[in-house]
């Protein structure tokens, strides 16, 4: 999508950036191949949202040491996004505007939280701000982005996946995630 995000954003929208953290980018503990290539796309949307006074939310994984999702605890993932670690920081090139609201997931000791709507209170916050439609992108498309998009749909929001602003862990996972999101009513551009 080469057109200006300002052509799409309007009152009643919010922008949600999902898990663009060092550990999910090249060189990180759970890196998505070329994950950092979503940052310039997201930065264009962040700039437009700031110019139009659209609320911006950024979710982050923020795991305690020995989290239930880690391999050594029987989970599927290597340790990643440990609280206060360099890997848990938002990528330095991500231009989050002042006033960005951070949504923290993965803090429970007994379970993982893939969706930014999972026990975070985000849905109520968005409703209080008058948000009806959410534009989103981030990492990884087939895990936290898909879970968040589906969670947003379950909460009754219109959801648009920003083209070229998300990448999957695997091509097959990306294909499956897009199919699930489309079936749930998420708007997905064919090349997004």
Coordinates of N, CA and C in Angstrom, one line a residue:
X1 N 0.9 -1.2 0.0 CA 0.0 0.0 0.0 C 0.9 1.2 0.0
X2 N 0.8 2.0 -1.0 CA 1.7 3.2 -1.2 C 0.9 4.4 -0.9
X3 N -0.4 4.4 -0.7 CA -1.1 5.6 -0.5 C -0.9 6.0 1.0
X4 N -1.3 7.3 1.3 CA -1.1 7.9 2.6 C -2.1 7.3 3.6
X5 N -1.6 6.9 4.8 CA -2.5 6.4 5.8 C -3.5 7.4 6.2
X6 N -3.3 8.7 6.0 CA -4.2 9.7 6.3 C -5.5 9.6 5.5
X7 N -5.4 8.9 4.3 CA -6.6 8.6 3.5 C -7.5 7.6 4.1
X8 N -7.0 6.9 5.2 CA -7.8 5.8 5.8 C -8.2 6.1 7.2
X9 N -7.3 6.7 8.0 CA -7.6 7.0 9.4 C -8.7 8.1 9.5
X10 N -9.6 7.9 10.5 CA -10.6 8.9 10.8 C -11.0 8.8 12.2
X11 N -11.8 9.8 12.7 CA -12.3 9.8 14.0 C -13.0 8.5 14.4
X12 N -12.7 8.0 15.6 CA -13.3 6.7 16.0 C -12.3 5.5 15.7
X13 N -11.1 5.8 15.1 CA -10.1 4.8 14.9 C -9.1 4.8 16.0
X14 N -8.4 3.7 16.1 CA -7.2 3.6 16.9 C -6.1 2.8 16.1
X15 N -4.9 3.1 16.4 CA -3.8 2.3 15.8 C -3.1 1.5 16.8
X16 N -3.0 0.2 16.6 CA -2.4 -0.8 17.5 C -1.2 -1.5 16.9
X17 N 0.0 -1.2 17.5 CA 1.2 -1.8 17.0 C 1.5 -3.0 18.0
X18 N 1.7 -4.2 17.4 CA 1.8 -5.4 18.2 C 3.2 -5.9 18.3
X19 N 3.8 -5.9 19.4 CA 5.1 -6.7 19.8 C 6.3 -6.4 18.8
X20 N 6.5 -5.1 18.4 CA 7.6 -4.8 17.6 C 8.8 -4.6 18.6
X21 N 9.3 -5.7 19.1 CA 10.3 -5.7 20.1 C 11.6 -6.3 19.6
X22 N 12.7 -6.0 20.2 CA 14.0 -6.5 19.7 C 14.0 -8.1 19.6
X23 N 13.5 -8.8 20.5 CA 13.5 -10.2 20.5 C 12.8 -10.9 19.3
X24 N 11.9 -10.1 18.7 CA 11.1 -10.6 17.6 C 11.7 -10.1 16.2
X25 N 12.7 -9.3 16.3 CA 13.4 -8.8 15.1 C 14.7 -9.5 14.9
X26 N 15.3 -9.4 13.7 CA 16.6 -10.1 13.4 C 17.6 -9.9 14.5
X27 N 18.2 -11.0 15.0 CA 19.2 -10.9 16.1 C 18.6 -11.2 17.4
X28 N 17.3 -11.3 17.5 CA 16.6 -11.5 18.8 C 16.4 -12.9 19.1
X29 N 16.0 -13.2 20.3 CA 15.8 -14.6 20.8 C 14.8 -15.4 20.1
X30 N 13.8 -14.7 19.5 CA 12.7 -15.4 18.8 C 12.4 -14.6 17.5
X31 N 13.4 -14.4 16.7 CA 13.4 -13.5 15.6 C 12.5 -14.0 14.5
X32 N 11.7 -13.1 13.9 CA 10.9 -13.4 12.7 C 11.8 -12.9 11.6
X33 N 12.0 -13.7 10.6 CA 12.9 -13.4 9.4 C 12.4 -12.1 8.8
X34 N 13.3 -11.1 8.7 CA 13.0 -9.8 8.1 C 12.0 -9.0 8.9
X35 N 11.8 -9.4 10.2 CA 10.8 -8.7 11.0 C 10.9 -7.2 11.1
X36 N 12.1 -6.7 11.0 CA 12.3 -5.3 11.1 C 11.8 -4.5 9.9
X37 N 11.5 -5.2 8.8 CA 11.0 -4.6 7.6 C 9.6 -4.0 7.7
X38 N 8.9 -4.4 8.8 CA 7.6 -3.8 9.0 C 7.6 -2.4 9.6
X39 N 8.8 -2.1 10.2 CA 8.9 -0.8 10.9 C 8.7 0.4 10.1
X40 N 9.3 0.5 8.9 CA 9.0 1.7 8.1 C 7.5 1.9 7.7
X41 N 6.9 0.8 7.5 CA 5.4 0.9 7.2 C 4.7 1.4 8.4
X42 N 5.0 0.8 9.5 CA 4.3 1.2 10.8 C 4.6 2.6 11.1
X43 N 5.8 3.0 10.9 CA 6.2 4.4 11.2 C 5.4 5.4 10.4
X44 N 5.0 5.1 9.1 CA 4.2 6.0 8.3 C 2.8 6.1 9.0
X45 N 2.3 5.0 9.4 CA 1.0 5.0 10.1 C 1.0 5.7 11.4
X46 N 2.1 5.5 12.2 CA 2.3 6.2 13.5 C 2.4 7.7 13.3
X47 N 3.1 8.2 12.2 CA 3.2 9.6 11.9 C 1.8 10.2 11.6
X48 N 1.1 9.4 10.8 CA -0.3 9.9 10.4 C -1.2 9.9 11.5
X49 N -1.2 8.9 12.4 CA -2.0 8.9 13.6 C -1.7 10.0 14.5
X50 N -0.5 10.4 14.7 CA -0.1 11.5 15.5 C -0.6 12.8 14.9
X51 N -0.5 12.9 13.6 CA -1.0 14.2 13.0 C -2.5 14.3 13.0
X52 N -3.2 13.2 13.1 CA -4.7 13.3 13.1 C -5.3 13.1 14.5
X53 N -4.4 13.0 15.5 CA -4.8 12.8 16.9 C -5.6 11.5 17.1
X54 N -5.2 10.5 16.4 CA -5.7 9.1 16.5 C -5.0 8.4 17.6
X55 N -5.7 7.8 18.6 CA -4.9 7.2 19.7 C -4.1 6.0 19.2
X56 N -2.9 5.9 19.8 CA -1.9 4.8 19.5 C -1.7 4.0 20.7
X57 N -1.7 2.7 20.4 CA -1.4 1.7 21.5 C -0.3 0.8 20.9
X58 N 0.6 0.4 21.8 CA 1.7 -0.5 21.5 C 1.7 -1.7 22.5
X59 N 1.5 -2.9 22.0 CA 1.6 -4.0 22.9 C 3.0 -4.6 23.0
X60 N 3.3 -5.1 24.1 CA 4.6 -5.7 24.3 C 4.5 -7.0 25.2
X61 N 5.3 -8.0 24.8 CA 5.5 -9.2 25.6 C 6.4 -8.7 26.7
X62 N 6.1 -9.2 27.9 CA 6.9 -8.7 29.1 C 7.0 -9.9 30.1
X63 N 7.7 -10.9 29.8 CA 7.7 -12.2 30.5 C 8.6 -12.1 31.8
X64 N 8.1 -12.7 32.9 CA 8.9 -12.9 34.0 C 9.9 -14.1 33.7
X65 N 11.0 -14.2 34.4 CA 11.9 -15.3 34.2 C 11.2 -16.6 34.5
X66 N 11.5 -17.7 33.7 CA 10.9 -19.0 33.9 C 9.4 -19.0 33.6
X67 N 9.0 -18.2 32.6 CA 7.6 -18.1 32.2 C 7.1 -19.5 31.7
X68 N 5.8 -19.7 31.9 CA 5.2 -21.0 31.5 C 5.3 -21.2 30.0
X69 N 5.5 -20.2 29.2 CA 5.5 -20.4 27.7 C 6.9 -20.8 27.3
X70 N 7.9 -20.8 28.2 CA 9.3 -21.1 27.8 C 9.5 -22.7 27.7
X71 N 10.4 -23.1 26.8 CA 10.7 -24.5 26.6 C 11.0 -25.2 27.9
X72 N 11.9 -24.6 28.8 CA 12.3 -25.3 30.0 C 11.2 -25.5 31.0
X73 N 10.0 -24.8 30.8 CA 8.8 -25.0 31.6 C 7.8 -25.9 30.9
X74 N 8.2 -26.4 29.7 CA 7.3 -27.2 28.9 C 6.5 -26.5 27.9
X75 N 6.8 -25.2 27.7 CA 6.1 -24.4 26.7 C 6.8 -24.5 25.3
X76 N 6.2 -23.8 24.3 CA 6.7 -23.9 23.0 C 7.8 -23.0 22.5
X77 N 8.2 -22.0 23.4 CA 9.1 -21.0 22.9 C 10.4 -20.9 23.7
X78 N 11.5 -20.5 23.1 CA 12.7 -20.2 23.9 C 12.4 -18.9 24.7
X79 N 13.2 -18.7 25.8 CA 13.1 -17.5 26.6 C 13.2 -16.3 25.7
X80 N 12.3 -15.3 25.9 CA 12.2 -14.1 25.1 C 11.5 -13.0 25.8
X81 N 11.8 -11.8 25.5 CA 11.1 -10.6 26.0 C 11.0 -10.7 27.6
X82 N 12.2 -11.0 28.2 CA 12.3 -11.0 29.6 C 12.1 -9.6 30.1
X83 N 11.4 -9.4 31.2 CA 11.1 -8.1 31.7 C 12.4 -7.3 31.9
X84 N 12.4 -6.0 31.5 CA 13.5 -5.1 31.6 C 14.8 -5.5 30.9
X85 N 14.7 -6.5 30.0 CA 15.9 -6.9 29.2 C 15.9 -6.1 27.9
X86 N 17.1 -6.0 27.3 CA 17.2 -5.4 26.0 C 16.3 -6.0 24.9
X87 N 16.1 -7.3 25.0 CA 15.2 -8.0 24.0 C 13.8 -7.6 24.2
X88 N 13.3 -7.2 25.3 CA 11.9 -6.8 25.5 C 11.6 -5.4 25.1
X89 N 12.7 -4.6 24.8 CA 12.5 -3.2 24.4 C 11.8 -3.1 23.0
X90 N 11.0 -2.1 22.8 CA 10.6 -1.8 21.5 C 11.8 -1.5 20.6
X91 N 11.7 -1.9 19.3 CA 12.8 -1.7 18.4 C 13.1 -0.2 18.3
X92 N 14.4 0.1 18.3 CA 14.9 1.5 18.4 C 14.4 2.3 17.2
X93 N 14.1 1.7 16.1 CA 13.7 2.4 14.9 C 12.2 2.6 14.8
X94 N 11.4 2.0 15.8 CA 10.0 2.2 15.8 C 9.7 3.6 16.4
X95 N 9.0 4.4 15.7 CA 8.8 5.8 16.1 C 7.5 6.0 16.8
X96 N 7.4 5.5 18.0 CA 6.2 5.6 18.8 C 6.0 7.1 19.2
X97 N 4.9 7.7 19.0 CA 4.7 9.1 19.3 C 4.5 9.2 20.8
X98 N 4.8 10.4 21.3 CA 4.5 10.7 22.7 C 3.0 10.5 23.0
X99 N 2.7 9.9 24.1 CA 1.3 9.6 24.4 C 0.9 8.2 24.0
X100 N 1.8 7.4 23.4 CA 1.5 6.0 23.1 C 1.1 5.3 24.4
X101 N 0.0 4.6 24.4 CA -0.3 3.7 25.5 C 0.2 2.3 25.3
X102 N 1.0 1.9 26.3 CA 1.6 0.6 26.2 C 0.7 -0.5 26.9
X103 N 0.5 -1.6 26.2 CA -0.3 -2.7 26.6 C 0.6 -3.8 26.9
X104 N 0.6 -4.3 28.1 CA 1.6 -5.4 28.5 C 0.9 -6.7 28.6
X105 N 1.5 -7.7 27.9 CA 1.0 -9.1 27.9 C 2.1 -10.0 28.3
X106 N 1.7 -11.3 28.6 CA 2.7 -12.3 29.0 C 3.2 -12.2 30.4
X107 N 2.5 -11.5 31.2 CA 3.0 -11.3 32.6 C 2.5 -12.3 33.6
X108 N 1.5 -13.0 33.2 CA 0.9 -14.1 34.1 C 1.9 -15.2 34.2
X109 N 2.0 -15.8 35.4 CA 3.0 -16.9 35.6 C 2.4 -18.2 35.1
X110 N 1.1 -18.3 35.0 CA 0.4 -19.6 34.8 C 0.0 -19.8 33.3
X111 N 0.1 -18.8 32.5 CA -0.4 -18.9 31.1 C 0.2 -17.8 30.2
X112 N 0.1 -18.0 28.9 CA 0.6 -17.0 28.0 C -0.6 -16.1 27.6
X113 N -0.3 -15.0 27.1 CA -1.4 -14.1 26.6 C -0.9 -13.6 25.2
X114 N -1.4 -14.2 24.2 CA -1.1 -13.9 22.8 C -1.8 -12.6 22.3
X115 N -3.0 -12.4 22.8 CA -3.8 -11.3 22.4 C -3.6 -10.1 23.3
X116 N -3.5 -8.9 22.7 CA -3.5 -7.7 23.5 C -4.8 -7.4 24.2
X117 N -5.8 -8.2 23.9 CA -7.1 -8.1 24.6 C -7.3 -9.1 25.7
X118 N -6.3 -10.0 25.9 CA -6.4 -11.1 26.9 C -6.1 -10.6 28.3
X119 N -7.2 -10.3 29.0 CA -7.0 -9.9 30.4 C -6.2 -8.6 30.6
X120 N -6.3 -7.7 29.7 CA -5.5 -6.4 29.8 C -6.4 -5.2 30.0
X121 N -7.7 -5.4 29.8 CA -8.6 -4.2 29.9 C -8.7 -3.3 28.7
X122 N -8.0 -3.8 27.6 CA -7.8 -2.9 26.4 C -9.2 -2.6 25.8
X123 N -10.1 -3.6 25.7 CA -11.4 -3.4 25.1 C -12.1 -2.3 25.7
X124 N -12.2 -2.3 27.1 CA -12.9 -1.2 27.8 C -12.2 0.2 27.6
X125 N -10.9 0.2 27.6 CA -10.2 1.4 27.3 C -10.5 2.0 25.9
X126 N -10.6 1.2 24.9 CA -10.9 1.6 23.6 C -12.4 2.1 23.5
X127 N -13.3 1.4 24.1 CA -14.7 1.9 24.2 C -14.8 3.2 24.9
X128 N -14.1 3.4 26.0 CA -14.1 4.7 26.7 C -13.6 5.8 25.8
X129 N -12.7 5.5 24.9 CA -12.2 6.5 24.0 C -13.0 6.7 22.7
X130 N -14.1 5.9 22.6 CA -15.0 6.0 21.5 C -14.5 5.3 20.2
X131 N -13.5 4.4 20.4 CA -13.0 3.7 19.2 C -13.9 2.6 18.7
X132 N -14.1 2.6 17.4 CA -15.0 1.6 16.7 C -14.1 0.7 15.8
X133 N -13.0 1.3 15.3 CA -12.3 0.6 14.3 C -10.8 0.7 14.6
X134 N -10.1 -0.5 14.5 CA -8.7 -0.6 14.8 C -7.9 -1.0 13.6
X135 N -6.8 -0.2 13.4 CA -5.8 -0.6 12.4 C -4.7 -1.2 13.1
X136 N -4.1 -2.3 12.6 CA -3.1 -3.0 13.4 C -2.0 -3.6 12.5
X137 N -0.9 -3.8 13.1 CA 0.3 -4.5 12.4 C 1.3 -4.8 13.5
X138 N 2.2 -5.7 13.1 CA 3.3 -6.0 14.1 C 3.8 -7.4 13.9
X139 N 4.2 -8.0 15.0 CA 4.9 -9.3 14.9 C 4.3 -10.2 16.0
X140 N 4.2 -11.5 15.8 CA 4.2 -12.2 14.5 C 2.8 -12.3 14.0
X141 N 2.6 -12.2 12.7 CA 1.3 -12.3 12.1 C 0.5 -13.6 12.5
X142 N 1.2 -14.7 12.6 CA 0.6 -16.0 12.8 C 0.4 -16.3 14.3
X143 N 0.9 -15.4 15.2 CA 0.7 -15.7 16.6 C 0.0 -14.5 17.2
X144 N 0.7 -13.5 17.7 CA 0.1 -12.4 18.5 C -0.7 -11.4 17.6
X145 N -0.3 -11.2 16.4 CA -1.2 -10.3 15.6 C -2.5 -11.0 15.3
X146 N -2.5 -12.2 14.9 CA -3.8 -12.9 14.6 C -4.6 -13.0 15.9
X147 N -4.0 -13.4 17.0 CA -4.7 -13.5 18.3 C -5.4 -12.2 18.7
X148 N -4.6 -11.1 18.5 CA -5.1 -9.8 18.8 C -6.3 -9.4 17.9
X149 N -6.1 -9.6 16.6 CA -7.2 -9.3 15.6 C -8.4 -10.1 16.0
X150 N -8.3 -11.4 16.3 CA -9.5 -12.2 16.6 C -10.1 -11.7 17.9
X151 N -9.2 -11.3 18.9 CA -9.7 -10.8 20.1 C -10.5 -9.5 19.9
X152 N -10.0 -8.7 19.1 CA -10.7 -7.4 18.8 C -12.0 -7.7 18.1
X153 N -12.1 -8.6 17.2 CA -13.4 -9.0 16.6 C -14.4 -9.5 17.6
X154 N -13.9 -10.4 18.5 CA -14.8 -10.9 19.5 C -15.3 -9.8 20.4
X155 N -14.6 -8.7 20.6 CA -15.0 -7.6 21.4 C -15.9 -6.6 20.6
X156 N -16.1 -6.9 19.3 CA -17.0 -6.1 18.5 C -16.4 -5.0 17.7
X157 N -15.1 -4.9 17.6 CA -14.4 -3.8 16.9 C -14.3 -4.2 15.4
X158 N -14.4 -3.2 14.5 CA -14.0 -3.4 13.1 C -12.4 -3.4 13.1
X159 N -11.9 -4.4 12.4 CA -10.4 -4.6 12.4 C -9.9 -4.6 11.0
X160 N -8.8 -3.8 10.8 CA -8.1 -3.8 9.5 C -6.6 -4.1 9.7
X161 N -6.1 -5.1 9.0 CA -4.7 -5.4 9.1 C -4.0 -4.5 8.1
X162 N -3.0 -3.7 8.5 CA -2.3 -2.8 7.7 C -1.4 -3.6 6.7
X163 N -1.6 -3.4 5.4 CA -0.8 -4.1 4.4 C 0.7 -3.9 4.6
X164 N 1.5 -5.0 4.5 CA 2.9 -5.0 4.6 C 3.4 -4.6 6.0
X165 N 2.6 -4.6 7.0 CA 3.0 -4.2 8.4 C 3.0 -5.4 9.3
X166 N 2.9 -6.7 8.8 CA 3.0 -7.8 9.7 C 3.7 -9.0 8.9
X167 N 4.5 -9.8 9.6 CA 5.2 -10.9 9.0 C 4.9 -12.1 9.9
X168 N 4.8 -13.3 9.3 CA 4.6 -14.5 10.1 C 5.9 -15.2 10.5
X169 N 5.8 -16.1 11.4 CA 7.0 -17.0 11.7 C 7.2 -17.9 10.6
X170 N 6.2 -18.4 10.0 CA 6.3 -19.3 8.8 C 5.3 -18.9 7.7
X171 N 5.6 -19.2 6.4 CA 4.6 -18.9 5.4 C 3.3 -19.7 5.6
X172 N 3.4 -20.9 6.0 CA 2.1 -21.7 6.2 C 1.3 -21.1 7.4
X173 N 2.0 -20.7 8.4 CA 1.4 -20.1 9.6 C 0.7 -18.8 9.1
X174 N 1.3 -18.0 8.3 CA 0.8 -16.8 7.8 C -0.5 -17.0 7.0
X175 N -0.5 -18.1 6.1 CA -1.6 -18.4 5.3 C -2.8 -18.8 6.2
X176 N -2.5 -19.7 7.2 CA -3.6 -20.1 8.1 C -4.2 -19.0 8.9
X177 N -3.3 -18.1 9.4 CA -3.7 -17.0 10.2 C -4.6 -16.0 9.4
X178 N -4.2 -15.7 8.1 CA -5.0 -14.9 7.3 C -6.4 -15.5 7.1
X179 N -6.4 -16.8 6.8 CA -7.7 -17.4 6.6 C -8.6 -17.3 7.8
X180 N -8.1 -17.5 9.0 CA -8.9 -17.4 10.3 C -9.3 -16.0 10.5
X181 N -8.4 -15.0 10.2 CA -8.8 -13.6 10.4 C -9.9 -13.2 9.4
X182 N -9.7 -13.6 8.2 CA -10.8 -13.2 7.2 C -12.1 -13.8 7.5
X183 N -12.1 -15.1 8.0 CA -13.3 -15.8 8.4 C -14.0 -15.1 9.6
X184 N -13.2 -14.4 10.4 CA -13.8 -13.7 11.5 C -14.2 -12.2 11.2
X185 N -13.9 -11.8 9.9 CA -14.4 -10.5 9.5 C -13.3 -9.4 9.5
X186 N -12.0 -9.8 9.7 CA -10.9 -8.9 9.7 C -10.7 -8.5 8.2
X187 N -10.5 -7.2 8.0 CA -10.3 -6.7 6.6 C -8.8 -6.9 6.4
X188 N -8.4 -7.6 5.3 CA -7.0 -7.9 5.0 C -6.9 -7.6 3.5
X189 N -5.9 -6.7 3.2 CA -5.6 -6.5 1.8 C -4.9 -7.7 1.3
X190 N -5.1 -8.0 0.0 CA -4.6 -9.3 -0.6 C -3.1 -9.4 -0.5
X191 N -2.4 -8.3 -0.5 CA -0.9 -8.4 -0.4 C -0.4 -8.0 0.9
X192 N -1.3 -7.9 2.0 CA -0.8 -7.6 3.3 C -0.3 -8.7 4.0

